[in-house]
PDB file of C-alpha atoms in Angstrom:
ATOM      1  CA  PRO D   1      75.231 232.669 118.494  1.00 53.00           C
ATOM      2  CA  THR D   2      76.876 229.211 118.667  1.00 54.00           C
ATOM      3  CA  PRO D   3      76.950 227.676 115.091  1.00 53.00           C
ATOM      4  CA  THR D   4      75.646 224.115 114.666  1.00 50.00           C
ATOM      5  CA  PRO D   5      77.948 221.576 114.132  1.00 51.00           C
ATOM      6  CA  THR D   6      78.521 220.137 110.437  1.00 48.00           C
ATOM      7  CA  SER D   7      77.250 216.890 111.366  1.00 47.00           C
ATOM      8  CA  ALA D   8      74.217 217.905 112.942  1.00 47.00           C
ATOM      9  CA  ARG D   9      73.081 220.032 110.019  1.00 48.00           C
ATOM     10  CA  SER D  10      70.534 218.763 107.346  1.00 47.00           C
ATOM     11  CA  PRO D  11      71.679 217.838 104.091  1.00 49.00           C
ATOM     12  CA  SER D  12      71.556 220.508 101.611  1.00 47.00           C
ATOM     13  CA  PRO D  13      68.987 220.527  99.001  1.00 47.00           C
ATOM     14  CA  SER D  14      71.716 221.035  96.695  1.00 47.00           C
ATOM     15  CA  TRP D  15      73.619 217.734  97.128  1.00 45.00           C
ATOM     16  CA  PRO D  16      73.373 215.506  94.207  1.00 47.00           C
ATOM     17  CA  SER D  17      70.745 212.568  94.258  1.00 48.00           C
ATOM     18  CA  TRP D  18      73.561 210.014  93.632  1.00 43.00           C
ATOM     19  CA  HIS D  19      74.731 210.913  97.247  1.00 47.00           C
ATOM     20  CA  SER D  20      71.712 209.305  98.681  1.00 50.00           C
ATOM     21  CA  ALA D  21      71.572 206.338  96.368  1.00 47.00           C
ATOM     22  CA  ALA D  22      75.379 205.413  97.305  1.00 48.00           C
ATOM     23  CA  ALA D  23      74.502 205.760 101.358  1.00 49.00           C
ATOM     24  CA  ALA D  24      71.544 203.269 100.713  1.00 47.00           C
ATOM     25  CA  ALA D  25      73.594 200.974  98.928  1.00 47.00           C
ATOM     26  CA  ALA D  26      76.534 200.977 101.395  1.00 51.00           C
ATOM     27  CA  ALA D  27      73.890 200.244 104.180  1.00 51.00           C
ATOM     28  CA  VAL D  28      72.764 197.008 102.646  1.00 47.00           C
ATOM     29  CA  PRO D  29      74.984 193.623 103.749  1.00 48.00           C
ATOM     30  CA  PRO D  30      76.741 192.038 100.637  1.00 50.00           C
ATOM     31  CA  ALA D  31      75.089 188.845  99.732  1.00 43.00           C
ATOM     32  CA  PRO D  32      76.370 185.448 100.808  1.00 43.00           C
ATOM     33  CA  ALA D  33      78.785 183.727  98.144  1.00 44.00           C
ATOM     34  CA  LEU D  34      76.962 180.774  96.148  1.00 42.00           C
ATOM     35  CA  THR D  35      78.469 177.247  96.601  1.00 42.00           C
ATOM     36  CA  PRO D  36      78.175 175.167  93.619  1.00 46.00           C
ATOM     37  CA  LEU D  37      75.893 172.496  94.241  1.00 42.00           C
ATOM     38  CA  ALA D  38      77.922 169.020  94.470  1.00 49.00           C
ATOM     39  CA  PRO D  39      76.582 166.079  92.267  1.00 51.00           C
ATOM     40  CA  PRO D  40      74.511 163.309  94.319  1.00 50.00           C
ATOM     41  CA  ALA D  41      76.429 160.603  95.094  1.00 54.00           C
ATOM     42  CA  PRO D  42      75.713 157.227  92.937  1.00 53.00           C
ATOM     43  CA  PRO D  43      73.791 154.428  95.058  1.00 50.00           C
ATOM     44  CA  ALA D  44      76.188 151.953  96.125  1.00 49.00           C
ATOM     45  CA  ALA D  45      74.635 149.346  93.873  1.00 45.00           C
ATOM     46  CA  ALA D  46      75.043 151.375  90.770  1.00 43.00           C
ATOM     47  CA  ALA D  47      78.571 152.360  91.737  1.00 42.00           C
ATOM     48  CA  ALA D  48      79.187 148.429  92.366  1.00 45.00           C
ATOM     49  CA  THR D  49      78.098 147.517  88.801  1.00 47.00           C
ATOM     50  CA  ALA D  50      79.689 150.560  86.916  1.00 46.00           C
ATOM     51  CA  GLN D  51      82.406 148.406  85.654  1.00 52.00           C
ATOM     52  CA  PRO D  52      83.541 148.306  82.115  1.00 55.00           C
ATOM     53  CA  MET D  53      82.097 145.704  80.215  1.00 53.00           C
ATOM     54  CA  THR D  54      84.321 142.576  79.102  1.00 65.00           C
ATOM     55  CA  ALA D  55      84.281 141.141  75.574  1.00 61.00           C
ATOM     56  CA  ALA D  56      82.424 138.211  76.799  1.00 63.00           C
ATOM     57  CA  ALA D  57      79.706 140.240  78.546  1.00 59.00           C
ATOM     58  CA  SER D  58      79.383 142.333  75.509  1.00 55.00           C
ATOM     59  CA  ALA D  59      78.710 139.368  73.218  1.00 58.00           C
ATOM     60  CA  ALA D  60      76.466 137.950  75.756  1.00 63.00           C
ATOM     61  CA  ALA D  61      74.336 141.133  75.571  1.00 58.00           C
ATOM     62  CA  PHE D  62      74.405 141.069  71.839  1.00 53.00           C
ATOM     63  CA  ASP D  63      73.153 137.599  71.740  1.00 58.00           C
ATOM     64  CA  GLU D  64      70.270 138.581  74.026  1.00 62.00           C
ATOM     65  CA  ALA D  65      69.242 141.339  71.798  1.00 52.00           C
ATOM     66  CA  VAL D  66      69.411 138.931  68.741  1.00 48.00           C
ATOM     67  CA  ALA D  67      67.456 136.214  70.532  1.00 56.00           C
ATOM     68  CA  ALA D  68      64.790 138.833  71.551  1.00 52.00           C
ATOM     69  CA  GLU D  69      64.577 140.081  67.865  1.00 50.00           C
ATOM     70  CA  ALA D  70      63.965 136.751  66.782  1.00 50.00           C
ATOM     71  CA  ALA D  71      61.416 135.667  69.582  1.00 54.00           C
ATOM     72  CA  LEU D  72      59.483 138.434  68.223  1.00 50.00           C
ATOM     73  CA  LEU D  73      59.555 138.028  64.638  1.00 50.00           C
ATOM     74  CA  ASP D  74      58.537 134.447  65.390  1.00 54.00           C
ATOM     75  CA  ALA D  75      55.941 135.554  67.493  1.00 51.00           C
ATOM     76  CA  GLY D  76      54.878 137.898  64.627  1.00 51.00           C
ATOM     77  CA  LYS D  77      54.767 135.152  62.065  1.00 52.00           C
ATOM     78  CA  ALA D  78      52.781 132.736  64.161  1.00 55.00           C
ATOM     79  CA  GLY D  79      50.168 135.394  64.740  1.00 52.00           C
ATOM     80  CA  ALA D  80      50.098 135.876  60.827  1.00 52.00           C
ATOM     81  CA  ALA D  81      50.092 132.296  60.436  1.00 54.00           C
ATOM     82  CA  ALA D  82      47.333 131.695  62.788  1.00 53.00           C
ATOM     83  CA  LEU D  83      44.947 134.610  61.537  1.00 56.00           C
ATOM     84  CA  ALA D  84      45.543 133.160  58.041  1.00 53.00           C
ATOM     85  CA  LYS D  85      44.513 129.600  59.031  1.00 55.00           C
ATOM     86  CA  ALA D  86      41.327 131.345  60.856  1.00 51.00           C
ATOM     87  CA  CYS D  87      40.420 133.009  57.259  1.00 56.00           C
ATOM     88  CA  GLY D  88      41.123 129.594  55.475  1.00 51.00           C
ATOM     89  CA  ALA D  89      44.199 131.042  53.980  1.00 46.00           C
ATOM     90  CA  GLY D  90      47.107 129.451  55.506  1.00 43.00           C
ATOM     91  CA  GLY D  91      49.283 126.462  54.848  1.00 37.00           C
ATOM     92  CA  ALA D  92      51.396 125.377  51.974  1.00 34.00           C
ATOM     93  CA  ALA D  93      49.503 127.590  49.603  1.00 36.00           C
ATOM     94  CA  THR D  94      50.582 130.686  51.282  1.00 37.00           C
ATOM     95  CA  GLU D  95      54.036 129.549  51.485  1.00 38.00           C
ATOM     96  CA  GLY D  96      53.974 128.822  47.777  1.00 38.00           C
ATOM     97  CA  ALA D  97      52.599 132.058  46.636  1.00 40.00           C
ATOM     98  CA  ASP D  98      55.523 133.886  49.023  1.00 41.00           C
ATOM     99  CA  GLU D  99      58.139 132.040  47.572  1.00 42.00           C
ATOM    100  CA  GLY D 100      57.330 132.542  43.777  1.00 44.00           C
ATOM    101  CA  GLY D 101      54.085 134.042  43.431  1.00 53.00           C
ATOM    102  CA  GLU D 102      52.269 130.427  42.871  1.00 62.00           C
ATOM    103  CA  GLY D 103      49.225 129.126  44.926  1.00 66.00           C
ATOM    104  CA  PRO D 104      45.489 130.250  45.040  1.00 82.00           C
ATOM    105  CA  ARG D 105      44.901 133.653  44.169  1.00 91.00           C
ATOM    106  CA  THR D 106      42.368 134.986  47.085  1.00 94.00           C
ATOM    107  CA  THR D 107      42.575 138.815  46.831  1.00 95.00           C
ATOM    108  CA  ILE D 108      41.119 141.261  44.393  1.00 95.00           C
ATOM    109  CA  MET D 109      41.204 144.620  43.249  1.00 96.00           C
ATOM    110  CA  LEU D 110      38.535 147.177  43.289  1.00 97.00           C
ATOM    111  CA  ARG D 111      39.107 150.265  40.906  1.00 96.00           C
ATOM    112  CA  ASN D 112      36.846 153.483  40.083  1.00 95.00           C
ATOM    113  CA  LEU D 113      35.915 153.735  43.518  1.00 95.00           C
ATOM    114  CA  PRO D 114      34.514 157.215  44.625  1.00 94.00           C
ATOM    115  CA  MET D 115      37.638 159.416  45.619  1.00 93.00           C
ATOM    116  CA  ASP D 116      35.245 160.223  49.000  1.00 93.00           C
ATOM    117  CA  LEU D 117      34.496 156.679  49.518  1.00 94.00           C
ATOM    118  CA  SER D 118      35.044 155.651  53.270  1.00 95.00           C
ATOM    119  CA  ARG D 119      36.229 152.266  54.394  1.00 96.00           C
ATOM    120  CA  ASN D 120      32.766 151.662  56.524  1.00 96.00           C
ATOM    121  CA  ALA D 121      30.777 152.645  53.013  1.00 95.00           C
ATOM    122  CA  LEU D 122      32.808 149.901  51.349  1.00 96.00           C
ATOM    123  CA  LEU D 123      32.471 147.183  53.770  1.00 96.00           C
ATOM    124  CA  ARG D 124      28.301 148.128  53.905  1.00 95.00           C
ATOM    125  CA  ALA D 125      28.261 147.897  49.821  1.00 95.00           C
ATOM    126  CA  LEU D 126      30.436 144.526  50.387  1.00 95.00           C
ATOM    127  CA  ASP D 127      27.701 143.105  52.917  1.00 96.00           C
ATOM    128  CA  ASP D 128      24.936 144.457  50.550  1.00 94.00           C
ATOM    129  CA  ALA D 129      26.333 142.817  47.712  1.00 94.00           C
ATOM    130  CA  GLY D 130      25.761 139.550  49.219  1.00 94.00           C
ATOM    131  CA  PHE D 131      29.186 138.945  50.980  1.00 94.00           C
ATOM    132  CA  ALA D 132      28.848 139.667  54.780  1.00 95.00           C
ATOM    133  CA  GLY D 133      31.311 137.481  56.710  1.00 94.00           C
ATOM    134  CA  ARG D 134      32.828 135.972  53.311  1.00 94.00           C
ATOM    135  CA  TYR D 135      35.771 138.481  53.378  1.00 95.00           C
ATOM    136  CA  CYS D 136      38.702 138.165  55.480  1.00 95.00           C
ATOM    137  CA  PHE D 137      41.065 141.535  54.629  1.00 96.00           C
ATOM    138  CA  VAL D 138      40.019 144.724  53.287  1.00 97.00           C
ATOM    139  CA  TYR D 139      41.927 147.914  52.710  1.00 96.00           C
ATOM    140  CA  LEU D 140      41.176 151.180  51.357  1.00 97.00           C
ATOM    141  CA  PRO D 141      44.138 153.208  50.723  1.00 95.00           C
ATOM    142  CA  ILE D 142      44.189 157.029  51.787  1.00 94.00           C
ATOM    143  CA  ASP D 143      45.860 160.272  50.509  1.00 92.00           C
ATOM    144  CA  PHE D 144      47.120 161.531  53.842  1.00 88.00           C
ATOM    145  CA  THR D 145      47.706 164.767  52.544  1.00 89.00           C
ATOM    146  CA  ARG D 146      44.087 165.292  50.925  1.00 88.00           C
ATOM    147  CA  ARG D 147      42.381 162.722  53.464  1.00 87.00           C
ATOM    148  CA  ARG D 148      40.454 160.933  50.690  1.00 90.00           C
ATOM    149  CA  GLY D 149      40.865 157.600  48.975  1.00 93.00           C
ATOM    150  CA  LEU D 150      43.041 156.638  45.947  1.00 94.00           C
ATOM    151  CA  GLY D 151      40.125 155.443  43.999  1.00 95.00           C
ATOM    152  CA  TYR D 152      41.093 151.491  44.615  1.00 96.00           C
ATOM    153  CA  ALA D 153      40.894 148.712  47.448  1.00 97.00           C
ATOM    154  CA  LEU D 154      41.784 145.311  48.318  1.00 96.00           C
ATOM    155  CA  VAL D 155      39.634 142.773  49.582  1.00 96.00           C
ATOM    156  CA  SER D 156      40.816 139.130  50.396  1.00 95.00           C
ATOM    157  CA  ALA D 157      38.228 136.073  50.702  1.00 94.00           C
ATOM    158  CA  SER D 158      38.818 133.020  52.579  1.00 89.00           C
ATOM    159  CA  THR D 159      39.225 130.653  49.628  1.00 92.00           C
ATOM    160  CA  GLU D 160      39.913 130.655  45.885  1.00 93.00           C
ATOM    161  CA  PRO D 161      36.061 130.008  44.963  1.00 94.00           C
ATOM    162  CA  GLU D 162      34.977 133.074  47.530  1.00 94.00           C
ATOM    163  CA  ALA D 163      37.306 135.290  45.861  1.00 95.00           C
ATOM    164  CA  GLU D 164      36.090 134.345  42.078  1.00 96.00           C
ATOM    165  CA  ALA D 165      32.504 134.763  43.630  1.00 96.00           C
ATOM    166  CA  LEU D 166      33.576 138.406  44.348  1.00 95.00           C
ATOM    167  CA  LEU D 167      35.308 139.022  41.626  1.00 96.00           C
ATOM    168  CA  ALA D 168      32.402 138.025  39.154  1.00 96.00           C
ATOM    169  CA  ARG D 169      29.892 139.801  41.461  1.00 96.00           C
ATOM    170  CA  LEU D 170      31.886 142.789  42.091  1.00 96.00           C
ATOM    171  CA  ASP D 171      33.281 143.580  38.566  1.00 96.00           C
ATOM    172  CA  GLY D 172      30.957 146.132  36.887  1.00 95.00           C
ATOM    173  CA  LEU D 173      29.002 146.853  40.186  1.00 93.00           C
ATOM    174  CA  ARG D 174      27.347 150.209  40.390  1.00 92.00           C
ATOM    175  CA  PRO D 175      26.234 150.732  44.012  1.00 87.00           C
ATOM    176  CA  ASP D 176      25.761 154.357  43.417  1.00 84.00           C
ATOM    177  CA  ALA D 177      23.196 154.933  40.556  1.00 80.00           C
ATOM    178  CA  ASP D 178      25.057 158.269  39.666  1.00 82.00           C
ATOM    179  CA  GLY D 179      28.733 156.705  40.289  1.00 85.00           C
ATOM    180  CA  GLU D 180      30.699 154.866  37.627  1.00 91.00           C
ATOM    181  CA  ALA D 181      30.933 151.129  37.584  1.00 94.00           C
ATOM    182  CA  TRP D 182      33.501 149.315  39.855  1.00 95.00           C
ATOM    183  CA  GLN D 183      36.392 147.150  37.992  1.00 96.00           C
ATOM    184  CA  ALA D 184      37.452 144.255  39.747  1.00 97.00           C
ATOM    185  CA  SER D 185      40.577 142.269  38.830  1.00 96.00           C
ATOM    186  CA  TRP D 186      43.024 139.953  40.348  1.00 95.00           C
ATOM    187  CA  SER D 187      45.800 141.650  42.943  1.00 92.00           C
ATOM    188  CA  GLU D 188      49.034 141.254  42.057  1.00 88.00           C
ATOM    189  CA  PRO D 189      51.637 140.685  43.139  1.00 86.00           C
ATOM    190  CA  CYS D 190      50.288 140.164  46.780  1.00 86.00           C
ATOM    191  CA  ARG D 191      47.868 137.265  46.304  1.00 84.00           C
ATOM    192  CA  SER D 192      46.726 136.147  49.672  1.00 87.00           C
ATOM    193  CA  ILE D 193      45.876 137.446  53.023  1.00 88.00           C
ATOM    194  CA  SER D 194      49.139 136.567  54.903  1.00 88.00           C
ATOM    195  CA  GLU D 195      50.925 138.589  52.144  1.00 91.00           C
ATOM    196  CA  HIS D 196      49.156 141.151  52.601  1.00 91.00           C
ATOM    197  CA  ILE D 197      49.717 141.074  56.544  1.00 92.00           C
ATOM    198  CA  ASP D 198      53.476 140.873  56.031  1.00 92.00           C
ATOM    199  CA  ARG D 199      53.136 144.184  53.752  1.00 91.00           C
ATOM    200  CA  TYR D 200      51.032 146.353  55.915  1.00 94.00           C
ATOM    201  CA  ARG D 201      51.946 145.104  59.489  1.00 94.00           C
ATOM    202  CA  ASN D 202      55.159 147.521  59.414  1.00 94.00           C
ATOM    203  CA  SER D 203      53.457 150.015  57.370  1.00 94.00           C
ATOM    204  CA  PRO D 204      53.420 153.660  58.558  1.00 94.00           C
ATOM    205  CA  VAL D 205      49.738 153.420  57.851  1.00 94.00           C
ATOM    206  CA  MET D 206      49.567 151.012  60.966  1.00 95.00           C
ATOM    207  CA  HIS D 207      51.640 153.856  63.184  1.00 94.00           C
ATOM    208  CA  PRO D 208      49.564 154.884  66.355  1.00 94.00           C
ATOM    209  CA  SER D 209      48.997 158.644  65.308  1.00 92.00           C
ATOM    210  CA  MET D 210      46.973 157.252  62.080  1.00 93.00           C
ATOM    211  CA  PRO D 211      42.923 157.208  62.212  1.00 94.00           C
ATOM    212  CA  ASP D 212      41.533 154.025  62.388  1.00 95.00           C
ATOM    213  CA  GLU D 213      39.702 154.322  59.113  1.00 94.00           C
ATOM    214  CA  TYR D 214      42.831 154.770  57.389  1.00 95.00           C
ATOM    215  CA  LYS D 215      44.123 151.073  58.328  1.00 96.00           C
ATOM    216  CA  PRO D 216      43.424 147.748  56.396  1.00 96.00           C
ATOM    217  CA  VAL D 217      41.183 145.450  58.632  1.00 96.00           C
ATOM    218  CA  VAL D 218      41.077 141.579  58.827  1.00 96.00           C
ATOM    219  CA  PHE D 219      37.904 139.461  59.578  1.00 95.00           C
ATOM    220  CA  SER D 220      37.040 135.860  60.576  1.00 94.00           C
ATOM    221  CA  GLU D 221      33.870 134.741  60.212  1.00 90.00           C
ATOM    222  CA  GLY D 222      32.205 138.289  60.027  1.00 92.00           C
ATOM    223  CA  ARG D 223      34.073 139.597  63.192  1.00 94.00           C
ATOM    224  CA  ARG D 224      36.774 141.842  62.866  1.00 95.00           C
ATOM    225  CA  MET D 225      39.959 140.581  64.525  1.00 95.00           C
ATOM    226  CA  GLU D 226      42.911 142.323  65.909  1.00 94.00           C
ATOM    227  CA  PHE D 227      45.892 143.039  63.229  1.00 95.00           C
ATOM    228  CA  PRO D 228      49.114 140.952  63.742  1.00 94.00           C
ATOM    229  CA  MET D 229      51.567 143.101  65.623  1.00 93.00           C
ATOM    230  CA  PRO D 230      54.697 144.420  63.921  1.00 93.00           C
ATOM    231  CA  THR D 231      58.001 142.956  63.944  1.00 93.00           C
ATOM    232  CA  ARG D 232      59.654 146.345  63.914  1.00 92.00           C
ATOM    233  CA  PRO D 233      59.054 149.815  65.497  1.00 93.00           C
ATOM    234  CA  ILE D 234      56.867 151.693  62.683  1.00 92.00           C
ATOM    235  CA  ARG D 235      58.067 154.760  61.489  1.00 91.00           C
ATOM    236  CA  PRO D 236      55.097 158.104  61.807  1.00 89.00           C
ATOM    237  CA  PRO D 237      53.964 158.340  57.767  1.00 86.00           C
ATOM    238  CA  ARG D 238      55.583 161.507  56.089  1.00 82.00           C
ATOM    239  CA  ILE D 239      52.648 163.632  55.152  1.00 77.00           C
ATOM    240  CA  ARG D 240      53.124 166.738  52.865  1.00 74.00           C
ATOM    241  CA  HIS D 241      51.197 169.799  53.487  1.00 67.00           C
ATOM    242  CA  LEU D 242      49.619 171.360  50.539  1.00 59.00           C
ATOM    243  CA  ARG D 243      50.910 174.751  49.485  1.00 64.00           C
ATOM    244  CA  THR D 244      48.155 177.765  50.167  1.00 59.00           C
ATOM    245  CA  GLU D 245      48.090 179.659  46.800  1.00 57.00           C
ATOM    246  CA  PRO D 246      47.552 183.359  47.272  1.00 57.00           C
ATOM    247  CA  ASP D 247      43.890 184.716  46.502  1.00 56.00           C
ATOM    248  CA  PRO D 248      44.277 186.942  43.579  1.00 58.00           C
ATOM    249  CA  ALA D 249      41.042 188.798  44.972  1.00 61.00           C
ATOM    250  CA  GLN D 250      42.822 189.607  47.831  1.00 60.00           C
ATOM    251  CA  PRO D 251      45.495 192.828  47.733  1.00 57.00           C
ATOM    252  CA  SER D 252      48.982 191.722  48.167  1.00 52.00           C
TER     253      SER D 252
END
């Protein structure tokens, strides 16, 4: 019989498997070469203005930045002065207190407060003591790590006679029959509401990430007012996290 041509024979099962893989790979067309993406062309306006800044232009830009910062500071001071005036604690007395700690004292410090006392509970206690609408600044400092009070608070009245009445009424007050009696004394060195505003308006406690309950509040005739805006960017507070001690009952 006539032998079958080699090209027409079926592949022998003894051929290595890589032969078929190589043949299949050879049949796949090569991938086209990739072209680097060209950067987009700048707009005509941007290209026209992208010129080196001259010394005069740089000085003008610096002057504008300084003027904007000064305007922001003046606006902040004006807002603080307006709020202090609305609370009856502005004017020359405030300026004297800022310069040398002189002038009328309108802020008292309350001590021996319960650690779990909230700001709202403090405000209710002040109202129950007969001072609803007679205080203009309240701040209950909070331990950010443990999320509880530090045992003291600052309360400002609108006038020195009102502050003296606060001092006399709150010193020895025991709102909770099972708690300790409060201790009231004059706040030093900050005496007036404007001093406290200048102290806390740029404080990390006023950062937007902080709960409202942690922040100082200002009032005018019993109504809560907007706290004066900061005069510079506020940094977030540094909150230390407590280390978890290992449980001795748990196996290591």
